Coordinates of C-alpha atoms in Angstrom, one line a residue:
Chain A
X775 CA -5.4 -26.5 23.1
X776 CA -4.2 -23.2 21.6
X777 CA -2.3 -22.7 18.6
X778 CA 0.7 -21.2 20.5
X779 CA 1.1 -21.7 24.0
X780 CA 3.8 -20.5 26.4
X781 CA 4.1 -22.1 29.7
X782 CA 6.3 -21.0 32.7
X783 CA 8.9 -19.4 30.5
X784 CA 12.0 -17.5 32.3
X785 CA 14.7 -15.8 30.6
X786 CA 17.8 -13.9 31.8
X787 CA 21.0 -12.5 30.2
X788 CA 23.9 -13.1 32.9
X789 CA 22.4 -11.8 36.2
X790 CA 19.6 -9.7 34.9
X791 CA 16.3 -11.3 34.7
X792 CA 14.4 -10.1 31.6
X793 CA 11.3 -12.5 31.7
X794 CA 9.7 -14.3 34.6
X795 CA 7.1 -17.0 34.5
X796 CA 5.2 -15.9 31.2
X797 CA 2.4 -17.8 30.5
X798 CA 0.4 -17.2 27.0
X799 CA -2.1 -18.6 25.0
X800 CA -2.5 -17.4 21.5
X801 CA -5.5 -18.7 19.2
X802 CA -5.0 -19.7 15.6
X803 CA -5.8 -16.5 13.4
X804 CA -6.0 -14.1 15.9
X805 CA -3.9 -10.9 16.4
X806 CA -2.3 -10.6 20.0
X807 CA -0.6 -7.5 20.9
X808 CA 2.3 -7.1 23.5
X809 CA 2.1 -3.8 25.0
X810 CA 4.5 -2.3 27.7
X811 CA 7.1 0.5 28.4
X812 CA 10.5 0.3 26.7
X813 CA 12.7 -2.2 28.3
X814 CA 9.8 -4.1 29.6
X815 CA 11.0 -7.3 27.9
X816 CA 8.7 -7.4 24.7
X817 CA 11.5 -7.7 22.1
X818 CA 13.1 -10.8 24.1
X819 CA 9.8 -12.4 24.2
X820 CA 8.9 -12.2 20.6
X821 CA 12.7 -13.4 19.9
X822 CA 12.0 -16.4 22.1
X823 CA 8.6 -17.2 20.5
X824 CA 10.1 -16.6 17.0
X825 CA 12.9 -19.3 18.0
X826 CA 15.7 -16.7 17.4
X827 CA 17.0 -17.5 20.8
X828 CA 17.2 -20.5 23.2
X829 CA 15.1 -20.0 26.3
X830 CA 16.2 -20.0 29.9
X831 CA 13.5 -22.3 31.1
X832 CA 10.0 -23.1 30.3
X833 CA 8.1 -24.5 27.2
X834 CA 7.0 -23.1 23.7
X835 CA 4.3 -25.2 22.3
X836 CA 3.4 -24.8 18.4
X837 CA 0.1 -26.8 17.9
X838 CA 0.7 -28.8 20.9
X839 CA 4.2 -29.9 20.2
X840 CA 7.1 -28.7 22.4
X841 CA 9.7 -26.7 20.1
X842 CA 12.3 -25.8 22.4
X843 CA 14.1 -29.0 22.5
X844 CA 15.4 -30.2 18.9
X845 CA 17.2 -28.3 16.7
X846 CA 15.9 -29.8 13.6
X847 CA 12.3 -29.2 14.9
X848 CA 13.2 -25.6 15.7
X849 CA 14.3 -24.9 11.9
X850 CA 10.9 -26.7 10.6
X851 CA 8.8 -24.7 12.8
X852 CA 10.8 -21.5 12.3
X853 CA 10.0 -22.0 8.6
X854 CA 6.4 -21.6 9.4
X855 CA 7.0 -18.4 11.5
X856 CA 8.1 -14.9 9.8
X857 CA 9.6 -12.3 11.8
X858 CA 10.0 -8.6 11.3
X859 CA 12.7 -7.1 13.6
X860 CA 12.3 -3.6 15.1
X861 CA 15.0 -2.0 12.7
X862 CA 14.4 -3.5 9.5
X863 CA 18.0 -4.8 8.1
X864 CA 17.9 -5.2 4.4
X865 CA 20.4 -7.2 2.7
X866 CA 22.8 -5.5 0.3
X867 CA 21.0 -7.0 -2.7
X868 CA 18.1 -5.7 -5.0
X869 CA 14.7 -5.5 -3.5
X870 CA 13.3 -8.3 -5.6
X871 CA 16.2 -10.5 -4.3
X872 CA 15.6 -9.4 -0.6
X873 CA 12.1 -10.4 -0.9
X874 CA 13.1 -13.8 -2.8
X875 CA 15.3 -14.8 0.2
X876 CA 13.0 -16.7 2.4
X877 CA 11.4 -18.5 -0.7
X878 CA 15.0 -19.4 -2.1
X879 CA 15.8 -21.0 1.4
X880 CA 12.7 -22.8 1.7
X881 CA 13.6 -24.5 -1.9
X882 CA 10.4 -22.9 -3.8
X883 CA 10.7 -23.2 -7.5
X884 CA 12.0 -20.4 -9.6
X885 CA 8.8 -19.6 -11.6
X886 CA 6.8 -19.8 -8.3
X887 CA 9.4 -17.4 -6.5
X888 CA 8.8 -15.0 -9.6
X889 CA 5.0 -14.8 -9.4
X890 CA 5.1 -14.6 -5.5
X891 CA 7.5 -11.8 -5.3
X892 CA 5.7 -9.7 -8.0
X893 CA 2.3 -10.1 -6.4
X894 CA 3.6 -9.0 -2.9
X895 CA 5.7 -6.0 -4.3
X896 CA 2.6 -4.9 -5.8
X897 CA 0.8 -5.2 -2.8
X898 CA 3.2 -3.1 -0.8
X899 CA 3.7 -0.9 -3.5
X900 CA 7.2 -1.5 -4.3
X901 CA 7.0 -3.0 -7.7
X902 CA 8.8 -0.5 -9.5
X903 CA 11.7 -0.4 -7.1
X904 CA 12.5 -4.2 -7.5
X905 CA 15.7 -3.7 -9.4
X906 CA 16.9 -1.1 -6.8
X907 CA 19.6 -2.0 -4.3
X908 CA 17.6 -2.1 -1.1
X909 CA 20.2 -0.3 0.8
X910 CA 19.2 2.7 -1.1
X911 CA 15.5 2.9 0.2
X912 CA 14.2 5.3 3.0
X913 CA 13.3 3.8 6.2
X914 CA 9.5 3.6 5.4
X915 CA 10.3 1.9 2.1
X916 CA 12.8 -0.5 3.9
X917 CA 10.2 -1.4 6.4
X918 CA 7.8 -2.4 3.6
X919 CA 10.6 -4.7 2.2
X920 CA 11.0 -6.2 5.4
X921 CA 7.3 -6.9 5.7
X922 CA 6.9 -8.2 2.1
X923 CA 9.9 -10.2 2.6
X924 CA 8.3 -11.9 5.6
X925 CA 4.8 -12.3 4.2
X926 CA 5.7 -13.6 1.0
X927 CA 6.4 -16.9 2.8
X928 CA 3.0 -17.0 3.6
X929 CA 3.8 -18.0 7.5
X930 CA 1.4 -19.3 9.7
X931 CA 2.7 -17.0 12.2
X932 CA 3.7 -13.4 11.7
X933 CA 5.8 -11.7 14.3
X934 CA 6.1 -8.0 14.3
X935 CA 8.4 -5.9 16.7
X936 CA 7.4 -2.5 16.9
X937 CA 6.2 -2.5 13.2
X938 CA 5.7 1.3 13.0
X939 CA 8.0 2.7 15.8
X940 CA 10.4 4.4 13.2
X941 CA 7.9 5.6 10.8
X942 CA 5.8 8.6 10.2
X943 CA 2.3 8.9 10.9
X944 CA 1.3 8.4 7.2
X945 CA 3.5 5.5 6.4
X946 CA 2.6 4.1 9.8
X947 CA -1.1 4.3 8.8
X948 CA -0.2 2.2 5.5
X949 CA 1.8 -0.3 7.2
X950 CA -1.2 -0.7 9.8
X951 CA -3.4 -1.2 6.7
X952 CA -1.5 -4.0 5.1
X953 CA -1.1 -6.0 8.4
X954 CA -4.9 -6.0 8.8
X955 CA -5.0 -7.0 5.1
X956 CA -2.7 -9.7 5.6
X957 CA -4.7 -11.3 8.6
X958 CA -8.0 -11.1 6.6
X959 CA -6.6 -12.7 3.6
X960 CA -4.5 -15.4 4.9
X961 CA -6.0 -16.2 8.3
X962 CA -2.3 -15.5 9.6
X963 CA -1.6 -15.5 13.3
X964 CA 0.1 -12.3 14.2
X965 CA 2.1 -11.6 17.6
X966 CA 3.0 -8.0 17.6
X967 CA 4.7 -5.8 20.2
X968 CA 4.2 -1.9 20.4
X969 CA 4.2 0.9 22.9
X970 CA 1.6 2.7 20.8
X971 CA -1.7 2.0 22.7
X972 CA -3.9 3.1 20.0
X973 CA -2.3 0.8 17.5
X974 CA -2.8 -2.2 20.1
X975 CA -6.4 -1.2 20.3
X976 CA -7.0 -1.0 16.5
X977 CA -5.1 -4.3 15.5
X978 CA -5.3 -6.5 18.1
X979 CA -8.0 -9.2 19.2
X980 CA -6.3 -9.6 22.6
X981 CA -3.5 -7.7 24.4
X982 CA -0.9 -8.6 26.9
X983 CA 0.4 -6.0 29.1
X984 CA 4.2 -6.7 30.0
X985 CA 5.8 -4.7 32.6
X986 CA 9.1 -5.5 34.1
X987 CA 9.6 -8.7 32.5
X988 CA 6.1 -10.1 33.9
X989 CA 2.7 -10.0 31.9
X990 CA 0.6 -8.4 34.4
X991 CA -2.7 -8.3 32.5
X992 CA -4.3 -10.2 29.4
X993 CA -7.5 -9.1 28.0
X994 CA -9.5 -7.4 25.2
X995 CA -8.9 -3.9 24.5
X996 CA -11.9 -2.7 26.4
X997 CA -10.6 -4.8 29.7
X998 CA -7.1 -3.3 29.4
X999 CA -8.1 0.2 28.8
X1000 CA -11.2 0.5 30.9
X1001 CA -10.5 -2.1 33.7
X1002 CA -7.1 -2.4 34.3
X1003 CA -6.2 -4.7 37.2
X1004 CA -3.0 -3.2 38.4
X1005 CA -2.0 0.5 39.1
X1006 CA 1.0 -0.2 36.5
X1007 CA -1.3 -1.2 33.8
X1008 CA -3.9 1.8 34.6
X1009 CA -0.9 4.2 34.5
X1010 CA 0.6 2.8 31.1
X1011 CA -3.1 2.8 29.5
X1012 CA -3.4 6.4 30.4
X1013 CA -5.4 6.1 33.3
X1014 CA -4.2 9.4 34.8
X1015 CA -6.4 10.0 37.9
X1016 CA -5.4 7.3 40.4
X1017 CA -6.5 8.2 44.0
X1018 CA -5.9 6.0 46.9
X1019 CA -9.0 5.2 49.1
X1020 CA -11.0 2.9 51.2
X1021 CA -14.6 1.5 50.6
X1022 CA -16.6 2.8 53.5
X1023 CA -20.2 1.9 52.3
X1024 CA -21.6 -0.6 49.6
X1025 CA -25.4 -0.9 48.8
X1026 CA -26.6 -2.9 45.9
X1027 CA -23.4 -2.6 43.9
X1028 CA -23.1 1.0 44.3
X1029 CA -19.8 1.6 46.4
X1030 CA -18.6 4.7 48.3
X1031 CA -14.9 5.4 48.6
X1032 CA -13.5 7.6 51.2
X1033 CA -10.3 9.3 49.8
X1034 CA -9.7 11.3 53.0
X1035 CA -11.3 14.5 52.2
X1036 CA -14.2 13.5 49.9
X1037 CA -16.4 10.7 49.1
X1038 CA -16.5 9.2 45.6
X1039 CA -19.3 7.1 44.3
X1040 CA -18.9 4.1 41.9
X1041 CA -20.4 1.0 40.6
X1042 CA -18.6 -1.9 42.2
X1043 CA -19.1 -4.9 44.2
X1044 CA -15.9 -4.2 46.3
X1045 CA -16.7 -5.0 50.2
X1046 CA -16.5 -2.4 52.9
X1047 CA -13.0 -1.8 54.3
X1048 CA -11.3 -2.6 51.0
X1049 CA -8.5 -0.8 50.2
X1050 CA -8.5 0.6 46.7
X1051 CA -7.3 2.9 43.9
X1052 CA -9.8 5.0 42.5
X1053 CA -9.1 5.1 38.8
X1054 CA -10.7 7.7 36.2
X1055 CA -9.7 8.2 32.7
X1056 CA -9.2 11.9 32.1
X1057 CA -11.4 12.0 29.1
X1058 CA -14.5 10.8 31.3
X1059 CA -14.2 13.9 33.7
X1060 CA -16.5 17.0 32.4
X1061 CA -15.6 20.6 33.5
X1062 CA -18.6 23.0 33.6
X1063 CA -18.8 26.2 35.3
X1064 CA -22.2 25.2 37.3
X1065 CA -23.2 21.9 38.8
X1066 CA -26.9 22.3 37.4
X1067 CA -27.1 20.4 34.4
X1068 CA -24.8 17.5 35.5
X1069 CA -26.4 14.0 36.1
X1070 CA -23.3 12.3 37.3
X1071 CA -23.2 11.2 40.8
X1072 CA -19.7 12.7 41.5
X1073 CA -19.3 16.4 41.3
X1074 CA -16.7 18.3 42.8
X1075 CA -15.8 22.1 43.1
X1076 CA -12.4 23.2 42.6
X1077 CA -10.1 25.7 41.0
X1078 CA -8.1 25.0 37.8
X1079 CA -4.2 24.8 38.9
X1080 CA -2.7 24.1 35.6
X1081 CA -3.7 23.9 31.6
X1082 CA -1.4 22.0 29.2
X1083 CA -2.1 21.9 25.5
X1084 CA -1.9 18.6 23.7
X1085 CA -2.8 19.3 20.1
X1086 CA -6.7 19.1 19.5
X1087 CA -7.3 18.7 23.3
X1088 CA -5.8 20.1 26.7
X1089 CA -5.2 18.8 29.6
X1090 CA -6.8 20.8 32.5
X1091 CA -5.7 20.0 36.3
X1092 CA -8.4 20.8 38.9
X1093 CA -7.6 21.0 42.6
X1094 CA -10.6 19.8 44.4
X1095 CA -8.9 19.2 47.7
X1096 CA -7.5 16.2 45.7
X1097 CA -6.2 16.4 41.9
X1098 CA -8.1 15.8 39.1
X1099 CA -6.9 15.5 35.5
X1100 CA -9.4 16.1 32.7
X1101 CA -9.1 16.4 28.9
X1102 CA -11.0 19.2 27.4
X1103 CA -11.4 20.1 23.7
X1104 CA -9.8 23.3 22.8
X1105 CA -13.0 24.8 21.9
X1106 CA -14.6 24.2 25.2
X1107 CA -11.4 25.7 26.6
X1108 CA -12.3 28.7 25.0
X1109 CA -16.0 28.7 25.8
X1110 CA -15.5 28.0 29.4
X1111 CA -12.2 30.6 29.6
X1112 CA -10.2 27.9 31.5
X1113 CA -7.3 29.7 33.2
X1114 CA -5.4 28.8 36.4
X1115 CA -7.4 30.1 39.3
X1116 CA -10.7 29.5 37.3
X1117 CA -13.5 28.3 39.6
X1118 CA -15.2 25.1 38.0
X1119 CA -17.0 21.7 38.8
X1120 CA -15.6 18.7 37.6
X1121 CA -17.8 15.7 37.3
X1122 CA -18.0 12.1 36.4
X1123 CA -20.2 9.3 36.4
X1124 CA -20.3 6.6 38.8
X1125 CA -19.9 3.9 36.0
X1126 CA -16.9 5.7 34.8
X1127 CA -15.0 4.9 37.7
X1128 CA -12.9 1.9 38.2
X1129 CA -11.9 0.5 41.2
X1130 CA -8.4 -1.2 41.6
X1131 CA -7.6 -3.4 44.6
X1132 CA -4.6 -2.1 46.7
X1133 CA -2.1 -4.9 47.4
Chain B
X221 CA 69.6 7.4 -12.0
X222 CA 70.8 6.3 -15.3
X223 CA 70.6 2.8 -14.3
X224 CA 67.0 3.1 -13.5
X225 CA 66.2 5.1 -16.8
X226 CA 68.1 2.1 -18.7
X227 CA 66.4 -0.3 -16.6
X228 CA 62.9 1.2 -17.7
X229 CA 63.9 1.0 -21.4
X230 CA 65.1 -2.6 -21.1
X231 CA 61.8 -3.6 -19.2
X232 CA 59.9 -2.2 -22.3
X233 CA 62.3 -4.0 -24.7
X234 CA 61.9 -7.1 -22.8
X235 CA 58.1 -6.9 -22.8
X236 CA 57.5 -5.7 -26.3
X237 CA 59.9 -8.2 -27.7
X238 CA 58.1 -10.9 -25.8
X239 CA 61.4 -12.2 -24.5
X240 CA 60.9 -15.9 -24.1
X241 CA 62.7 -16.3 -20.7
X242 CA 60.9 -13.3 -19.3
X243 CA 57.6 -14.4 -20.3
X244 CA 58.1 -17.7 -18.8
X245 CA 59.1 -16.4 -15.4
X246 CA 56.4 -14.0 -15.2
X247 CA 54.1 -16.7 -16.3
X248 CA 55.2 -19.3 -13.5
X249 CA 55.5 -16.4 -11.0
X250 CA 51.7 -15.6 -11.7
X251 CA 50.8 -19.3 -11.7
X252 CA 52.2 -20.0 -8.5
X253 CA 50.7 -17.1 -6.7
X254 CA 47.4 -17.3 -8.0
X255 CA 47.4 -21.2 -7.4
X256 CA 48.4 -20.4 -3.6
X257 CA 45.8 -17.5 -3.2
X258 CA 43.2 -19.5 -4.7
X259 CA 44.0 -22.8 -2.2
X260 CA 44.6 -20.4 0.9
X261 CA 40.9 -18.7 -0.1
X262 CA 39.3 -22.1 -0.6
X263 CA 40.7 -23.1 3.0
X264 CA 40.8 -19.9 5.1
X265 CA 37.4 -18.2 4.2
X266 CA 35.6 -21.3 5.5
X267 CA 37.8 -21.6 8.4
X268 CA 37.6 -17.8 9.3
X269 CA 33.7 -18.2 9.1
X270 CA 34.0 -21.2 11.3
X271 CA 36.1 -19.3 14.0
X272 CA 33.6 -16.4 13.7
X273 CA 30.5 -18.4 14.4
X274 CA 31.6 -20.9 16.9
X275 CA 32.3 -19.9 20.5
X276 CA 34.9 -22.0 22.1
X277 CA 37.5 -21.9 25.0
X278 CA 40.6 -19.7 23.7
X279 CA 38.9 -18.1 20.5
X280 CA 40.2 -14.7 21.6
X281 CA 43.6 -16.1 22.0
X282 CA 43.5 -17.9 18.8
X283 CA 42.7 -14.5 17.1
X284 CA 45.7 -12.6 18.7
X285 CA 47.9 -15.6 17.5
X286 CA 46.4 -15.4 13.9
X287 CA 46.8 -11.6 13.7
X288 CA 50.6 -11.9 15.0
X289 CA 51.2 -14.4 12.3
X290 CA 50.2 -11.5 9.8
X291 CA 53.9 -10.4 10.2
X292 CA 55.6 -13.9 10.0
X293 CA 58.9 -13.6 8.2
X294 CA 58.9 -15.5 4.9
X295 CA 62.1 -17.1 5.6
X296 CA 60.7 -18.6 8.9
X297 CA 57.9 -20.1 6.6
X298 CA 60.7 -21.2 4.2
X299 CA 62.5 -22.8 7.0
X300 CA 59.5 -24.6 8.2
X301 CA 58.4 -25.9 4.9
X302 CA 62.0 -26.7 4.3
X303 CA 62.5 -28.9 7.6
X304 CA 59.1 -30.6 6.5
X305 CA 60.0 -31.6 2.7
X306 CA 63.7 -31.9 2.9
X307 CA 65.1 -35.5 2.4
X308 CA 65.5 -36.0 6.2
X309 CA 62.2 -34.2 6.8
X310 CA 58.7 -35.8 7.7
X311 CA 57.4 -35.5 4.4
X312 CA 60.8 -35.8 2.7
X313 CA 59.8 -39.0 1.1
X314 CA 57.5 -37.2 -1.1
X315 CA 60.4 -35.8 -2.8
X316 CA 58.6 -32.5 -3.3
X317 CA 61.6 -30.5 -2.3
X318 CA 62.4 -27.7 -4.8
X319 CA 59.5 -27.9 -6.9
X320 CA 56.9 -25.3 -7.6
X321 CA 54.5 -27.5 -5.4
X322 CA 56.4 -26.8 -2.2
X323 CA 56.7 -23.2 -3.2
X324 CA 52.8 -23.1 -3.4
X325 CA 52.6 -24.8 0.0
X326 CA 55.0 -22.2 1.5
X327 CA 53.0 -19.4 0.0
X328 CA 49.6 -20.8 1.1
X329 CA 51.1 -21.2 4.7
X330 CA 52.4 -17.7 4.4
X331 CA 49.2 -16.0 3.6
X332 CA 46.8 -18.1 5.6
X333 CA 46.8 -16.1 8.7
X334 CA 46.2 -12.8 6.6
X335 CA 43.3 -14.4 4.8
X336 CA 41.8 -16.1 8.2
X337 CA 42.3 -13.0 10.1
X338 CA 40.8 -10.5 7.7
X339 CA 37.9 -13.1 6.9
X340 CA 37.1 -12.8 10.7
X341 CA 37.2 -9.1 10.6
X342 CA 35.0 -8.8 7.7
X343 CA 32.4 -11.0 9.3
X344 CA 32.7 -9.0 12.6
X345 CA 31.7 -5.9 10.7
X346 CA 28.6 -7.4 9.9
X347 CA 25.6 -6.3 12.1
X348 CA 24.3 -9.0 14.4
X349 CA 20.9 -7.8 12.9
X350 CA 21.7 -9.5 9.6
X351 CA 22.1 -12.8 11.2
X352 CA 18.8 -12.4 13.0
X353 CA 17.3 -11.2 9.9
X354 CA 18.3 -14.5 7.9
X355 CA 17.4 -16.7 10.9
X356 CA 14.0 -15.0 11.0
X357 CA 13.2 -15.5 7.4
X358 CA 14.0 -19.3 7.8
X359 CA 17.7 -19.7 7.0
X360 CA 19.6 -22.7 8.1
X361 CA 23.1 -22.4 9.6
X362 CA 24.9 -22.8 6.1
X363 CA 22.3 -20.2 4.7
X364 CA 23.0 -17.8 7.4
X365 CA 26.4 -18.2 6.9
X366 CA 26.3 -17.9 3.0
X367 CA 24.2 -14.6 3.9
X368 CA 27.2 -13.3 6.0
X369 CA 29.6 -14.1 3.3
X370 CA 27.6 -12.2 0.7
X371 CA 27.3 -9.3 2.8
X372 CA 31.0 -9.0 3.6
X373 CA 31.9 -9.9 0.0
X374 CA 34.0 -6.5 -1.0
X375 CA 35.9 -7.2 2.7
X376 CA 36.6 -10.6 1.8
X377 CA 37.8 -9.8 -1.7
X378 CA 40.0 -7.0 0.0
X379 CA 41.5 -10.0 2.0
X380 CA 42.1 -12.2 -1.1
X381 CA 43.8 -9.0 -2.9
X382 CA 46.2 -8.5 0.4
X383 CA 46.9 -12.3 0.2
X384 CA 47.9 -12.3 -3.3
X385 CA 50.1 -9.1 -2.7
X386 CA 52.0 -10.9 0.0
X387 CA 52.3 -14.2 -2.2
X388 CA 53.6 -12.5 -5.3
X389 CA 56.1 -10.3 -3.5
X390 CA 57.6 -12.7 -1.2
X391 CA 61.3 -14.2 -1.6
X392 CA 62.6 -15.9 1.2
X393 CA 60.2 -18.8 1.1
X394 CA 60.4 -19.3 -2.6
X395 CA 64.2 -19.1 -2.5
X396 CA 64.5 -21.6 0.3
X397 CA 62.2 -24.2 -0.9
X398 CA 62.0 -23.4 -4.6
X399 CA 66.0 -23.1 -5.2
X400 CA 65.7 -20.7 -8.0
X401 CA 66.1 -23.3 -10.5
X402 CA 66.1 -22.1 -14.1
X403 CA 63.1 -23.2 -16.1
X404 CA 61.7 -24.9 -13.2
X405 CA 61.3 -22.9 -10.0
X406 CA 62.7 -19.5 -10.9
X407 CA 60.3 -16.8 -10.4
X408 CA 60.5 -13.0 -10.7
X409 CA 61.7 -12.1 -7.0
X410 CA 64.2 -15.0 -7.1
X411 CA 65.4 -14.1 -10.5
X412 CA 65.8 -10.2 -9.5
X413 CA 67.7 -11.3 -6.4
X414 CA 70.2 -13.4 -8.4
X415 CA 70.5 -10.8 -11.4
X416 CA 71.2 -8.2 -8.9
X417 CA 73.8 -10.2 -7.0
X418 CA 75.4 -10.7 -10.4
X419 CA 75.5 -7.1 -11.1
X420 CA 72.7 -7.1 -13.9
X421 CA 71.0 -4.2 -12.5
X422 CA 69.1 -3.4 -15.7
X423 CA 67.7 -6.7 -15.9
X424 CA 66.5 -6.3 -12.1
X425 CA 65.1 -3.3 -12.6
X426 CA 63.2 -4.6 -15.7
X427 CA 62.0 -7.6 -13.7
X428 CA 60.9 -5.5 -10.7
X429 CA 58.7 -3.3 -13.3
X430 CA 57.1 -6.3 -14.8
X431 CA 56.2 -7.8 -11.0
X432 CA 54.7 -4.4 -10.3
X433 CA 52.7 -4.2 -13.6
X434 CA 51.5 -7.7 -13.2
X435 CA 50.0 -6.9 -9.4
X436 CA 48.5 -3.7 -10.8
X437 CA 46.7 -5.8 -13.7
X438 CA 45.4 -8.3 -11.2
X439 CA 44.4 -5.7 -8.6
X440 CA 42.5 -3.7 -11.2
X441 CA 40.7 -6.8 -12.2
X442 CA 39.9 -7.9 -8.4
X443 CA 38.8 -4.2 -8.0
X444 CA 36.4 -4.3 -11.0
X445 CA 34.8 -7.2 -9.5
X446 CA 34.6 -5.5 -6.2
X447 CA 32.9 -2.6 -7.6
X448 CA 30.2 -4.6 -9.4

């Protein structure tokens, strides 16, 4: 049995259903990321797993024991978990006292507390702040206090709700490093929520996508980002090209999809007649001025209809009778002189096309 | 105007000369009010937290009633305690009528609504996330309550200061259940009332100034605590 198992969990606030039929298995020492849009129910699910709230129905098992029933058991299990809330609230005490709280509540001896607090403060780089009142710290520092405060109790399970949501990129990177370090050092099981897909990709062994209170797909990063099973997941993970069509031919694993005015070839075992969405990630589409060099099976002629800059890359929309969105580096954008109205070839490999069943 | 001035001079005289009776009255006043404030705090802060943390039917109504009782007239409290402790009363057999003990009891009853009410507001001002944070770090129910108490310590201390202010300044209940017995239950407010009735305005003004000075000193001490 998995270390943490959630079975048939439902939860609602009054009339509003927040979570519906959640089933999860999380292995010991692994990092699990919940990703999904804001308001999907990530925080609520973490709060329920962290035993901060009583759940509507269903069961949560830690090490095979159902922990949803007795209050004594809940406290005991809660003390093996640490939860870092999204907006860290520090107590109106010194940094040292903030970090020492969890240990004191667990009845740890004074000398031991001193040793552990110093060690962890050094680790998060706040050793020189220990006498400062935590309320006077900046957002990033407060977040590190919150992390230190949670990690100092050496929890078996660390729950992180959007650990870097309110931080600037540099501070966020430091926090991410810290999290990876903890996993390696203590073999801690981590469940985190994030709406930052790259963070999920970097830190997590497995990812669960939660949309509208339901877990729609669980898998490793590659499965989620390359092979989404639902249109919503594809949409959320940035598979911007989603074209409706129907499989009209399939021979030896190469399927041809009729999308109305064109045919797209793909590697798939979908049967003929299957209604599908054709999904292509924008970074998998190549834009060229001629179609000679391309070895890609799918190559379409069209006109650039829009160019949007996104920092180091630009998003180029090509109208090929249907719309294709491609990502192009700014260098190629200049080389190819891509402007609205420019005639181009958009091509992509059959192996880069992902079919999602329409239901 | 000259009376106030003479009263002021008299007050300084009485204080500087360490007038035995004035010292005795001032000492008793402080002792009774501090005792009642301490007792009321011990009872009301936990009671307030209990009301805040528990959900029960009629909670909102109860809080409304408590807040209404902030302005309960001191004579009504005096009357209530009088009825309880007078010879024919339920607790008459204790023989506590006209003793400092009954005065303390009356003051505790008088300031309890303020302490409970302000404790509840102090707790309500604490972010729900503080409670969540404490729970998430493994605090049990009692430890969580202590966290909230610690986070709201300044507001709670203000409540205690308010309670003390009402206790030391009240006259009605002290007069009714203490009886203003010289050397036994006479406190500053009852003494002022008596001296004014006797036409001894200077002494009254002097006592009034001493009362205010005492309140000032206590407030300064409590404020120091608050700023730490």
